C-alpha cells in the first residue's frame, strides 16, 4: 500500500488548490447603444432663441396651455364670400352679407380653411414633440391676401404619423397655421431652401 500514498496526497493537494481558485465568470454581452429616437433628432420644445415674440410662442406650445396660445393669435381681417376656391376668403355665414368683414385665423394644408375670432375656443392648439427649425420668411415668398406668409416661421414636428406644423408669425402674433403632411427630411429641408432668408434656429441635421 505504501506506493499509493504519494498519489493520494497529490490528488488531495490538487483538489484543495482547485477549490481555492475563483470560479470563472461567464462572458457578459455588451448591450447595444440605444439609437436616438425621432424626438431626439429635433430641438426640444423647451428651446428658446432670445427673441420675445418667438419665445412666447415656444413657451405656450411647450406648456400645453391652449388658452395662452390662442391669446397669441393675430387675426386677419377678411371679407366673406359665397364663392368656392383655394385662396378665397372665408365663407359667409347664413344671413351674412357678401363682403362682410370678419376676423379670422387661416389654416393651410391640403386645402385652406379659417377659424373666426368668435370660434377660436374651438381650436385645440397643436400636438407636437419637437422643433425642427425657425427662420425668417423671405420677402420673395408669395403671400396671399387671406393667407399671410408671416415674417417668421416656426416648424414643429409631431408624434409619429402626424403632420408637422408651421406657425407663422408677424410682430402681432400668429397669423397662419400650416399642416405639413410630407415630413421627410428632404421635404422639410426643401421648405427652408425655398422660404428662409435667415435661419434663427437651424435643424440638427445641418
Short mmCIF file of C-alpha atoms in Angstrom, two decimals:
data_model
loop_
_atom_site.label_atom_id
_atom_site.label_comp_id
_atom_site.label_asym_id
_atom_site.label_seq_id
_atom_site.Cartn_x
_atom_site.Cartn_y
_atom_site.Cartn_z
CA UNK A 1 0.00 0.00 0.00
CA UNK A 2 2.96 2.35 0.57
CA UNK A 3 3.47 3.22 -3.16
CA UNK A 4 -0.09 4.65 -3.35
CA UNK A 5 0.35 7.17 -0.52
CA UNK A 6 2.06 9.91 -2.62
CA UNK A 7 -0.58 9.63 -5.32
CA UNK A 8 -3.38 10.06 -2.83
CA UNK A 9 -1.58 13.03 -1.26
CA UNK A 10 -1.14 14.62 -4.69
CA UNK A 11 -4.80 14.11 -5.52
CA UNK A 12 -5.88 15.75 -2.25
CA UNK A 13 -3.50 18.68 -2.87
CA UNK A 14 -4.83 19.27 -6.39
CA UNK A 15 -8.41 19.13 -5.09
CA UNK A 16 -7.67 21.71 -2.41
CA UNK A 17 -5.97 24.06 -4.86
CA UNK A 18 -8.89 23.76 -7.28
CA UNK A 19 -11.35 24.58 -4.52
CA UNK A 20 -9.44 27.76 -3.69
CA UNK A 21 -9.40 29.03 -7.29
CA UNK A 22 -12.11 31.64 -8.15
CA UNK A 23 -14.93 30.45 -10.35
CA UNK A 24 -14.66 31.72 -13.89
CA UNK A 25 -17.28 34.36 -14.70
CA UNK A 26 -19.28 33.93 -17.88
CA UNK A 27 -18.59 36.48 -20.64
CA UNK A 28 -21.01 39.36 -20.49
CA UNK A 29 -22.54 40.58 -23.75
CA UNK A 30 -22.19 44.31 -24.33
CA UNK A 31 -25.63 45.91 -24.60
CA UNK A 32 -26.13 47.81 -27.87
CA UNK A 33 -26.12 51.58 -27.54
CA UNK A 34 -29.64 52.99 -27.73
CA UNK A 35 -30.43 54.63 -31.04
CA UNK A 36 -31.73 58.20 -30.93
CA UNK A 37 -35.50 58.46 -31.06
CA UNK A 38 -37.30 60.67 -33.54
CA UNK A 39 -37.80 63.30 -30.83
CA UNK A 40 -34.04 63.47 -30.20
CA UNK A 41 -33.42 64.39 -33.82
CA UNK A 42 -35.06 67.76 -33.20
CA UNK A 43 -34.76 70.64 -30.77
CA UNK A 44 -36.77 70.16 -27.56
CA UNK A 45 -39.88 72.26 -27.03
CA UNK A 46 -38.08 73.98 -24.14
CA UNK A 47 -35.69 75.60 -26.65
CA UNK A 48 -35.54 79.41 -26.55
CA UNK A 49 -33.88 81.77 -29.02
CA UNK A 50 -33.84 85.10 -27.15
CA UNK A 51 -36.45 86.80 -29.36
CA UNK A 52 -39.52 87.66 -27.31
CA UNK A 53 -42.29 87.05 -29.84
CA UNK A 54 -40.78 83.68 -30.77
CA UNK A 55 -40.07 82.61 -27.18
CA UNK A 56 -43.63 83.50 -26.16
CA UNK A 57 -44.97 81.06 -28.74
CA UNK A 58 -42.43 78.39 -27.79
CA UNK A 59 -43.40 78.73 -24.13
CA UNK A 60 -47.11 78.42 -24.91
CA UNK A 61 -46.55 75.32 -27.04
CA UNK A 62 -44.20 73.67 -24.54
CA UNK A 63 -46.57 74.28 -21.63
CA UNK A 64 -49.58 72.88 -23.48
CA UNK A 65 -51.52 75.99 -22.42
CA UNK A 66 -54.00 76.25 -25.28
CA UNK A 67 -55.60 79.39 -23.89
CA UNK A 68 -52.20 81.10 -23.85
CA UNK A 69 -51.53 80.00 -27.42
CA UNK A 70 -54.92 81.34 -28.52
CA UNK A 71 -54.08 84.69 -26.93
CA UNK A 72 -51.05 84.97 -29.23
CA UNK A 73 -53.13 84.88 -32.42
CA UNK A 74 -53.11 87.99 -34.61
CA UNK A 75 -56.32 87.71 -36.60
CA UNK A 76 -56.59 88.68 -40.26
CA UNK A 77 -59.43 90.92 -41.43
CA UNK A 78 -61.16 89.16 -44.32
CA UNK A 79 -64.34 89.86 -46.27
CA UNK A 80 -66.56 86.82 -46.55
CA UNK A 81 -67.63 85.28 -49.84
CA UNK A 82 -70.08 82.72 -51.17
CA UNK A 83 -67.63 81.58 -53.85
CA UNK A 84 -65.51 78.43 -53.68
CA UNK A 85 -61.82 78.11 -54.48
CA UNK A 86 -58.39 77.76 -52.90
CA UNK A 87 -57.12 81.07 -51.59
CA UNK A 88 -60.57 82.59 -51.41
CA UNK A 89 -61.74 84.42 -48.28
CA UNK A 90 -63.87 82.69 -45.63
CA UNK A 91 -67.41 81.70 -46.47
CA UNK A 92 -70.23 83.95 -45.43
CA UNK A 93 -72.41 82.69 -42.62
CA UNK A 94 -76.12 82.32 -43.04
CA UNK A 95 -77.66 85.77 -43.10
CA UNK A 96 -74.27 87.44 -43.56
CA UNK A 97 -73.95 89.83 -46.50
CA UNK A 98 -71.40 89.13 -49.22
CA UNK A 99 -68.21 91.03 -48.42
CA UNK A 100 -68.95 91.46 -44.70
CA UNK A 101 -65.62 91.78 -42.84
CA UNK A 102 -64.59 89.37 -40.11
CA UNK A 103 -61.51 88.44 -38.06
CA UNK A 104 -60.08 85.02 -38.91
CA UNK A 105 -57.07 82.75 -38.36
CA UNK A 106 -56.17 80.98 -41.63
CA UNK A 107 -55.12 77.32 -41.79
CA UNK A 108 -53.32 75.84 -44.79
CA UNK A 109 -52.82 72.16 -45.58
CA UNK A 110 -54.23 70.09 -48.41
CA UNK A 111 -56.70 72.96 -48.67
CA UNK A 112 -57.33 76.22 -46.88
CA UNK A 113 -59.74 76.98 -44.06
CA UNK A 114 -60.39 79.58 -41.38
CA UNK A 115 -61.39 79.86 -37.75
CA UNK A 116 -63.22 83.02 -36.85
CA UNK A 117 -62.28 85.00 -33.78
CA UNK A 118 -65.56 84.19 -32.05
CA UNK A 119 -64.87 80.47 -32.65
CA UNK A 120 -61.23 80.41 -31.53
CA UNK A 121 -62.18 78.48 -28.37
CA UNK A 122 -62.80 75.52 -30.69
CA UNK A 123 -59.12 75.47 -31.69
CA UNK A 124 -57.33 72.90 -29.53
CA UNK A 125 -53.84 74.15 -30.33
CA UNK A 126 -51.13 71.88 -31.73
CA UNK A 127 -49.83 68.49 -30.62
CA UNK A 128 -46.09 68.43 -31.31
CA UNK A 129 -42.96 66.80 -29.90
CA UNK A 130 -40.04 68.97 -31.04
CA UNK A 131 -38.85 71.98 -33.01
CA UNK A 132 -37.39 71.38 -36.46
CA UNK A 133 -36.30 74.93 -37.34
CA UNK A 134 -37.16 78.62 -37.01
CA UNK A 135 -36.50 81.06 -39.81
CA UNK A 136 -37.23 84.50 -41.21
CA UNK A 137 -39.52 84.29 -44.23
CA UNK A 138 -38.04 85.66 -47.42
CA UNK A 139 -39.76 88.66 -48.99
CA UNK A 140 -39.89 86.60 -52.20
CA UNK A 141 -42.34 84.12 -50.68
CA UNK A 142 -45.81 84.59 -52.10
CA UNK A 143 -48.28 85.82 -49.50
CA UNK A 144 -51.97 85.57 -50.33
CA UNK A 145 -54.24 88.31 -49.06
CA UNK A 146 -56.12 85.95 -46.77
CA UNK A 147 -53.21 83.57 -46.10
CA UNK A 148 -50.33 85.78 -44.93
CA UNK A 149 -46.91 84.13 -45.10
CA UNK A 150 -45.75 85.95 -41.97
CA UNK A 151 -42.31 87.30 -41.17
CA UNK A 152 -41.12 84.33 -39.08
CA UNK A 153 -41.99 80.63 -39.31
CA UNK A 154 -41.61 78.01 -36.58
CA UNK A 155 -41.71 74.42 -37.84
CA UNK A 156 -42.68 71.84 -35.23
CA UNK A 157 -42.52 68.07 -35.65
CA UNK A 158 -45.36 65.96 -34.33
CA UNK A 159 -45.61 62.43 -32.92
CA UNK A 160 -45.22 59.65 -35.47
CA UNK A 161 -47.67 59.52 -38.38
CA UNK A 162 -48.96 63.04 -37.72
CA UNK A 163 -48.27 66.09 -39.90
CA UNK A 164 -45.70 68.67 -38.91
CA UNK A 165 -47.00 72.14 -38.04
CA UNK A 166 -45.70 75.54 -39.04
CA UNK A 167 -46.78 78.58 -37.04
CA UNK A 168 -46.26 81.78 -38.99
CA UNK A 169 -45.79 85.00 -37.06
CA UNK A 170 -45.61 88.70 -37.55
CA UNK A 171 -44.98 91.32 -34.88
CA UNK A 172 -48.57 90.95 -33.68
CA UNK A 173 -48.53 87.19 -33.19
CA UNK A 174 -49.58 84.03 -35.03
CA UNK A 175 -51.07 84.86 -38.43
CA UNK A 176 -51.32 81.40 -40.04
CA UNK A 177 -51.15 77.70 -39.17
CA UNK A 178 -49.80 75.25 -41.77
CA UNK A 179 -50.05 71.47 -41.68
CA UNK A 180 -47.13 69.78 -43.46
CA UNK A 181 -48.02 66.24 -44.49
CA UNK A 182 -44.69 65.31 -46.10
CA UNK A 183 -42.34 65.26 -43.12
CA UNK A 184 -39.36 63.57 -44.75
CA UNK A 185 -36.01 65.30 -44.11
CA UNK A 186 -35.82 66.16 -47.81
CA UNK A 187 -39.23 67.83 -47.78
CA UNK A 188 -38.56 69.87 -44.64
CA UNK A 189 -35.17 70.94 -45.98
CA UNK A 190 -36.83 71.99 -49.24
CA UNK A 191 -39.13 74.34 -47.31
CA UNK A 192 -36.09 76.06 -45.80
CA UNK A 193 -34.37 76.30 -49.17
CA UNK A 194 -37.49 77.78 -50.72
CA UNK A 195 -38.59 80.19 -48.00
CA UNK A 196 -35.87 81.05 -45.48
CA UNK A 197 -33.93 84.29 -45.78
CA UNK A 198 -32.24 83.67 -42.40
CA UNK A 199 -32.12 80.69 -40.07
CA UNK A 200 -32.82 81.68 -36.49
CA UNK A 201 -32.66 78.07 -35.30
CA UNK A 202 -31.10 75.61 -37.73
CA UNK A 203 -32.19 71.97 -37.80
CA UNK A 204 -29.96 69.39 -36.12
CA UNK A 205 -29.30 67.79 -39.50
CA UNK A 206 -27.30 70.80 -40.67
#
